mmCIF file of C-alpha atoms in Angstrom:
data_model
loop_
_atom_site.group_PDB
_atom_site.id
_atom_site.type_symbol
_atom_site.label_atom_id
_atom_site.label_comp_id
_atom_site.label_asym_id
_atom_site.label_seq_id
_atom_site.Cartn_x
_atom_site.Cartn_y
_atom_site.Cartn_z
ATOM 1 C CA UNK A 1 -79.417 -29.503 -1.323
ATOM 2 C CA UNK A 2 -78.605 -30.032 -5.261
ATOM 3 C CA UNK A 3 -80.073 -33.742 -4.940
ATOM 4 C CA UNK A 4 -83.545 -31.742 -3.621
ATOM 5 C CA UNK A 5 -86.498 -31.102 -6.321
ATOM 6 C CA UNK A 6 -87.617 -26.971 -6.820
ATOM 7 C CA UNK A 7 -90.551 -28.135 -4.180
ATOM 8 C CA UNK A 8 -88.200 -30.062 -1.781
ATOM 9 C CA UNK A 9 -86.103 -27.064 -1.305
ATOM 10 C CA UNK A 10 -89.294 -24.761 -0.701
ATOM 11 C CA UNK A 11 -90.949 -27.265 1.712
ATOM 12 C CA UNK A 12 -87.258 -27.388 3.515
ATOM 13 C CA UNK A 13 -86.752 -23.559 3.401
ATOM 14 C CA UNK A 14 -90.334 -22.061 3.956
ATOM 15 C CA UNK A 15 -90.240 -22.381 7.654
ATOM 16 C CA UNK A 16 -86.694 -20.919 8.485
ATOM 17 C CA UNK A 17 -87.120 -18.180 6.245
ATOM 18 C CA UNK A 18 -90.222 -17.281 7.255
ATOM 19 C CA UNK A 19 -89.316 -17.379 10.971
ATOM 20 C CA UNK A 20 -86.248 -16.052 10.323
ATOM 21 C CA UNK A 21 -87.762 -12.483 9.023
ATOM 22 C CA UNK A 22 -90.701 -12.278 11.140
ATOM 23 C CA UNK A 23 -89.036 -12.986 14.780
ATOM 24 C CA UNK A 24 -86.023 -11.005 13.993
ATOM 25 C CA UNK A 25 -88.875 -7.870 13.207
ATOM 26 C CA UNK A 26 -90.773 -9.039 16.454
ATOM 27 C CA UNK A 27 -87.708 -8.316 18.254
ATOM 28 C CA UNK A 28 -87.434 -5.063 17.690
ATOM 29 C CA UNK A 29 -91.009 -4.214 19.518
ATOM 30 C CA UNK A 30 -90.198 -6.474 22.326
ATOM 31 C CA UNK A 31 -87.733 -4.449 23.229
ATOM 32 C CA UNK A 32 -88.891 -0.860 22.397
ATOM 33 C CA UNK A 33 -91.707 -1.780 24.352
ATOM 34 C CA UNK A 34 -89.944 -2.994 27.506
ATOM 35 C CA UNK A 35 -87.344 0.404 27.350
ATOM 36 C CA UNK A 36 -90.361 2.235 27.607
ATOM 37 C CA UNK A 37 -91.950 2.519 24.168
ATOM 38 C CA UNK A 38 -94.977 0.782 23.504
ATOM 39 C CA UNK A 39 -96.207 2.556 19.987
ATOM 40 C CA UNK A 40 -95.536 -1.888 18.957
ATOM 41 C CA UNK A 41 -98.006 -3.068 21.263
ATOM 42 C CA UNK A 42 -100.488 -0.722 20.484
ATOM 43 C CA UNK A 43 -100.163 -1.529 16.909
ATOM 44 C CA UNK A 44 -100.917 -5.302 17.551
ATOM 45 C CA UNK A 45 -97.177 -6.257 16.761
ATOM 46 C CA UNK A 46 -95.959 -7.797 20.276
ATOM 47 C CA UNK A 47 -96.722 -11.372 18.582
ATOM 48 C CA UNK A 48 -95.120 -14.254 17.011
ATOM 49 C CA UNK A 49 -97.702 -14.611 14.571
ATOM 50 C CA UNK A 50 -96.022 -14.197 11.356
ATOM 51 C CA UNK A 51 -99.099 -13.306 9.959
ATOM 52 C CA UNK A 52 -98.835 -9.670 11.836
ATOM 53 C CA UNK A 53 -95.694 -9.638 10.349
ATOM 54 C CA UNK A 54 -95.557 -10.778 6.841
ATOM 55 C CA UNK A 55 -94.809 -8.656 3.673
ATOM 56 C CA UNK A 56 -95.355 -11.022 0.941
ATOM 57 C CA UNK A 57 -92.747 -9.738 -1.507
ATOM 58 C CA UNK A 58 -90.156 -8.894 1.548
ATOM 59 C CA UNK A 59 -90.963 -12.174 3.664
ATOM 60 C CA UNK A 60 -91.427 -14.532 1.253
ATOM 61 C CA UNK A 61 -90.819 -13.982 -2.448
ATOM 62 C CA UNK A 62 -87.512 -11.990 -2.324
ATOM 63 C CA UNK A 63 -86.115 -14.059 0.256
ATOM 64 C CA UNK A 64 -87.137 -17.339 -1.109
ATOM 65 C CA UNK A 65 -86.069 -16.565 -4.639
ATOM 66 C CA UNK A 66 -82.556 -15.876 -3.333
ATOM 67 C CA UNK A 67 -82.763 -18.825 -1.247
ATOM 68 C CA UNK A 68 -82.796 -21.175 -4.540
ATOM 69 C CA UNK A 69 -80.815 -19.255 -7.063
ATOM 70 C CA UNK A 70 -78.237 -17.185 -5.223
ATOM 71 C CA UNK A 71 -75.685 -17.109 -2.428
ATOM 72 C CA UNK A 72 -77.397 -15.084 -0.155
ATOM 73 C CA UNK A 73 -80.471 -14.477 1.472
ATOM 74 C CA UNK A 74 -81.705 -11.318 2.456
ATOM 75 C CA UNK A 75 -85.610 -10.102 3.139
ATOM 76 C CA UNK A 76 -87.640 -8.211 5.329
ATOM 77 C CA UNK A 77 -91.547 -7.627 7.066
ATOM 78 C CA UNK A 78 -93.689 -4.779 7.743
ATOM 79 C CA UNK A 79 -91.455 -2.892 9.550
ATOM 80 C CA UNK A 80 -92.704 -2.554 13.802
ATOM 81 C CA UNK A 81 -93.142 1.087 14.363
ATOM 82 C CA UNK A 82 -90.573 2.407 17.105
ATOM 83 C CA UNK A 83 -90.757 6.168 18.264
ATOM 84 C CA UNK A 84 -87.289 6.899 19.929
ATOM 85 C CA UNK A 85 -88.989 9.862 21.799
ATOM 86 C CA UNK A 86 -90.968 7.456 24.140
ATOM 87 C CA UNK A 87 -87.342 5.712 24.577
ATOM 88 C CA UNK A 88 -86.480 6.173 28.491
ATOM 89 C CA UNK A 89 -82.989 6.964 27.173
ATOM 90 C CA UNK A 90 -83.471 7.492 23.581
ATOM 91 C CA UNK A 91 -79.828 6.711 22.135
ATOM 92 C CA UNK A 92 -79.374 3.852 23.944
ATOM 93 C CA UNK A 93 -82.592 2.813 23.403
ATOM 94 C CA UNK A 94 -82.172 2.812 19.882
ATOM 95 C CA UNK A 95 -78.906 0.691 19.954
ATOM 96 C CA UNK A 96 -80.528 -1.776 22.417
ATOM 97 C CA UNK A 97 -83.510 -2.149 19.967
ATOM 98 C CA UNK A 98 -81.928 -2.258 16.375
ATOM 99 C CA UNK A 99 -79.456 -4.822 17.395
ATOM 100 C CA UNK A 100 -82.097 -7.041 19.317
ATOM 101 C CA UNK A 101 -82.968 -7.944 15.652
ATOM 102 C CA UNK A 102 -79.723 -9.529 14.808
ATOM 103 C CA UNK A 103 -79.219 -10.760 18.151
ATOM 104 C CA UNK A 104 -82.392 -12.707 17.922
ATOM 105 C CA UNK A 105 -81.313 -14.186 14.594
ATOM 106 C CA UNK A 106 -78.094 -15.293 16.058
ATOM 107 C CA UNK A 107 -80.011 -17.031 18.615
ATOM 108 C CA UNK A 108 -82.460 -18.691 16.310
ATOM 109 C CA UNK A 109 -79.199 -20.202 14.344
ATOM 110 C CA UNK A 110 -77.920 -21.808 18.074
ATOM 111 C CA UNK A 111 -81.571 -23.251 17.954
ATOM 112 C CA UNK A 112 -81.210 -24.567 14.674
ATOM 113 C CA UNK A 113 -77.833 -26.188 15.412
ATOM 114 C CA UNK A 114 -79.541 -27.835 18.337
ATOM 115 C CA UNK A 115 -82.096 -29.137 15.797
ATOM 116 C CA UNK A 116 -79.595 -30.301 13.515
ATOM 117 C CA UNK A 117 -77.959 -32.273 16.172
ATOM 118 C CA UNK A 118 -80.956 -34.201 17.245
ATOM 119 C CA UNK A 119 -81.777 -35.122 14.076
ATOM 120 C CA UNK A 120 -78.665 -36.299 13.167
ATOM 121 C CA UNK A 121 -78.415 -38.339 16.489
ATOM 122 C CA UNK A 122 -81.969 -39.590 15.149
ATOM 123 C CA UNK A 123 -80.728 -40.487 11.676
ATOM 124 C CA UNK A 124 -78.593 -43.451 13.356
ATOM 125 C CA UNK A 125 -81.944 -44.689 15.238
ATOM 126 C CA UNK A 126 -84.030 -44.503 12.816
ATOM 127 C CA UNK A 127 -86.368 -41.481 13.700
ATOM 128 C CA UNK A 128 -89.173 -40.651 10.828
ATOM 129 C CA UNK A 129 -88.665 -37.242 9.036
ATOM 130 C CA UNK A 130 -84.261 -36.727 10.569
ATOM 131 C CA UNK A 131 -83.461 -36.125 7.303
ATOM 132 C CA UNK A 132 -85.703 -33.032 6.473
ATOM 133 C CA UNK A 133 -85.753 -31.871 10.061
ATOM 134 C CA UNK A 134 -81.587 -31.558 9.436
ATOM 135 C CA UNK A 135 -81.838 -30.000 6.433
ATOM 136 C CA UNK A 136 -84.152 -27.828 7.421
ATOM 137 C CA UNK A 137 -81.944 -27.251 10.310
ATOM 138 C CA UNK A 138 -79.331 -26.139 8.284
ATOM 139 C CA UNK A 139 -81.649 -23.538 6.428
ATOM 140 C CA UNK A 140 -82.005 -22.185 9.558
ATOM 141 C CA UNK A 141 -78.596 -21.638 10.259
ATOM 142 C CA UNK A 142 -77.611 -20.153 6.983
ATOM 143 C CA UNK A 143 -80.297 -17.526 6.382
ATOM 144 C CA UNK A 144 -80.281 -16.679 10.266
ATOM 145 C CA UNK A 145 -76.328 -15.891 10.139
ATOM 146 C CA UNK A 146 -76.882 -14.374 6.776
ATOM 147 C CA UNK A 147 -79.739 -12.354 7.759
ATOM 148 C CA UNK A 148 -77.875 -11.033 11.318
ATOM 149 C CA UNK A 149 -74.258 -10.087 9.299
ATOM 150 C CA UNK A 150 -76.406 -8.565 6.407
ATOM 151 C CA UNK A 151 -78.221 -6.359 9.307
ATOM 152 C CA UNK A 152 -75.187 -5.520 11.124
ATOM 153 C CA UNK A 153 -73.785 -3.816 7.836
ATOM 154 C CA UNK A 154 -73.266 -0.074 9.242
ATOM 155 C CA UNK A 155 -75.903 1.830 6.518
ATOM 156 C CA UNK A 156 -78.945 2.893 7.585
ATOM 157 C CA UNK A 157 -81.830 2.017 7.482
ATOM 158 C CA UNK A 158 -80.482 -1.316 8.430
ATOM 159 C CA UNK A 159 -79.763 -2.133 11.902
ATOM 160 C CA UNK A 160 -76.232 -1.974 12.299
ATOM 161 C CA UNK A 161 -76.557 1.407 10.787
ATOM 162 C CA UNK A 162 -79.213 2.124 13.610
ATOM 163 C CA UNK A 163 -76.403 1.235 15.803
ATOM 164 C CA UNK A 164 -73.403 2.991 14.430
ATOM 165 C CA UNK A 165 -75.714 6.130 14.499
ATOM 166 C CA UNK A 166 -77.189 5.736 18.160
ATOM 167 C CA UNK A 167 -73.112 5.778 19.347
ATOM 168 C CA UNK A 168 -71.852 8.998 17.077
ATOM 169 C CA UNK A 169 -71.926 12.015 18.427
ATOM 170 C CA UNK A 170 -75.600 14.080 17.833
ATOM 171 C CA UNK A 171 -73.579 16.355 15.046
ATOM 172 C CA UNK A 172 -72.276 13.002 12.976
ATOM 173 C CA UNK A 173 -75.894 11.189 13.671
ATOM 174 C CA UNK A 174 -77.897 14.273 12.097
ATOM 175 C CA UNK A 175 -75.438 13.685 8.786
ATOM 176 C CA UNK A 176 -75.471 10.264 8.634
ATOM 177 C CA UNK A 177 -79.353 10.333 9.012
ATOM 178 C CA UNK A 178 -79.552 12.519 6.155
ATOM 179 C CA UNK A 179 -78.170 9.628 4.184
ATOM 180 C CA UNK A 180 -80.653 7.275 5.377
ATOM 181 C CA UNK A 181 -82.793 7.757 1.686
ATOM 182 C CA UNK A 182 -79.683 6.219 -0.068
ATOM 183 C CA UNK A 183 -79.010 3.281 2.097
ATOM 184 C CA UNK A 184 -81.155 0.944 0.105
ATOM 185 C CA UNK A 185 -79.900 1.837 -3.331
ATOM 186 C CA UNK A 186 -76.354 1.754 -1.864
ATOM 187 C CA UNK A 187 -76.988 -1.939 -0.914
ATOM 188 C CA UNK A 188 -78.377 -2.628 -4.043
ATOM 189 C CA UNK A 189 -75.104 -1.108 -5.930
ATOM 190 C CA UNK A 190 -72.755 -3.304 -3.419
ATOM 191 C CA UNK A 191 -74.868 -6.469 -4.541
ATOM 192 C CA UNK A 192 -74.853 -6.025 -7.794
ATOM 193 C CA UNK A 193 -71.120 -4.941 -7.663
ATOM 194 C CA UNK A 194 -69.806 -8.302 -5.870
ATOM 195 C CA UNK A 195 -68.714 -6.267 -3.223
ATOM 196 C CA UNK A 196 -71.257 -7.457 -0.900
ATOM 197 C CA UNK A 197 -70.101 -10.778 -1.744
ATOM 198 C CA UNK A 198 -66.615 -10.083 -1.020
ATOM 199 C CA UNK A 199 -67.518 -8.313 2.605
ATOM 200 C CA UNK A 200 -70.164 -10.905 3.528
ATOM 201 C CA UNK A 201 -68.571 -14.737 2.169
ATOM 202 C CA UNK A 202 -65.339 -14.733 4.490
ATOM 203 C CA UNK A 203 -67.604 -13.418 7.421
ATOM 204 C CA UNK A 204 -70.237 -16.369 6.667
ATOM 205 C CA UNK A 205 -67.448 -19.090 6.190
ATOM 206 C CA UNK A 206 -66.056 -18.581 9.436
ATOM 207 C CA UNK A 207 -69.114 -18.387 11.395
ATOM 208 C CA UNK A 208 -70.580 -21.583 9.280
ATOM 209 C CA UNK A 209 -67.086 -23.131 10.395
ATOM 210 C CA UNK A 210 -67.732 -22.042 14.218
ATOM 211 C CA UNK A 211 -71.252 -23.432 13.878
ATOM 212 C CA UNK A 212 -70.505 -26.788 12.348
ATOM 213 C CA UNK A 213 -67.489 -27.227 14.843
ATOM 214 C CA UNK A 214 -70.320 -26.614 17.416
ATOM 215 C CA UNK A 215 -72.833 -28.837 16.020
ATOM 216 C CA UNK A 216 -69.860 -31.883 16.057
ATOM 217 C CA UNK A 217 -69.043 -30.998 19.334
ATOM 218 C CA UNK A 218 -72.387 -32.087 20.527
ATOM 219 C CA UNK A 219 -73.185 -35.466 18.326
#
């Protein structure tokens, strides 16, 4: 991507990013609402529409700016109102809808692979646009895995700390939860620190490996 111009790299990133955020948020109603909760629906939030979804400085600025100056990428959207009360099993429920977040992100990185491979196979026969479509591609794949390891980190309010929380006993949940006002800060400290880097970087290089192994499977 160093050969790109600033507006290449936006054009190429944009789309990913933006997807990337907004489904992974999407997923969190789809599921709440289908394990009995539907406070997501009635808010107008079961939708792909990124529009519903968008927080400019969370979806888009943050994530973006990382995107061209950093190592990682991390952002969010307006966050899709879940009440674990109207959970048909509320702790399970929980688990089942924080982690459909990274799931989905994993998923959308097997769909970017896919991309990548098809336009690489259409490099060779000439196909208009292969080379942006497999860049793009590998946007996708980068802030996707990014975006599902950075969620799974067990701190709350993130997901995997949603998760971690939904499995402890009710006594270790109602202390951990009272942490919940410090997660973000905490994050913040670990970024700034270059521990993040250190937890997150051998994490991303093998699953970049696994990926890329994947994608030259296929070709």
């Amino acid at each position: 991507m160093l050969e790109l111009s600033l507006l290449q790299k936006i054009a190429i990133g944009i789309v990913p990013i933006l997807l990337a955020v907004t489904v992974h948020e999407a997923a969190h109603g789809y599921v709440a609402n289908a394990l009995g909760d539907p406070t997501a629906k009635r808010a107008g939030r079961l939708t792909l529409n990124p529009v519903r979804h968008v927080d400019w400085l969370g979806t888009i600025v943050v994530p973006l700016v990382m995107y061209l100056f950093t190592q990682f990428v991390f952002g969010w959207a307006k966050p899709v109102p879940i009440d674990p009360s109207r959970l048909r099993e509320p702790r399970r429920g929980m688990f089942l809808v924080a982690a459909a977040g990274p799931g989905v992100n994993i998923l959308m990185a097997i769909g970017w692979a896919l991309l990548v491979v098809l336009a690489l196979k259409g490099l060779d026969g000439g196909m208009r646009f292969a080379e942006p479509l497999a860049l793009m591609g590998q946007v996708g794949i980068f802030v996707n895995l990014i975006l599902a390891v950075f969620n799974l980190l067990p701190i709350l309010p993130l997901d995997g700390g949603r998760m971690l929380a939904s499995v402890l006993p009710v006594a270790w949940e109602q202390r951990m939860s009272r942490l919940e006002p410090w997660g973000l800060p905490i994050v913040v400290v670990l970024l700034v620190s270059g521990v993040l880097s250190s937890i997150l970087l051998p994490i991303m290089g093998t699953l970049i490996s696994w990926f890329n192994a994947f994608i030259h499977a296929l070709l």
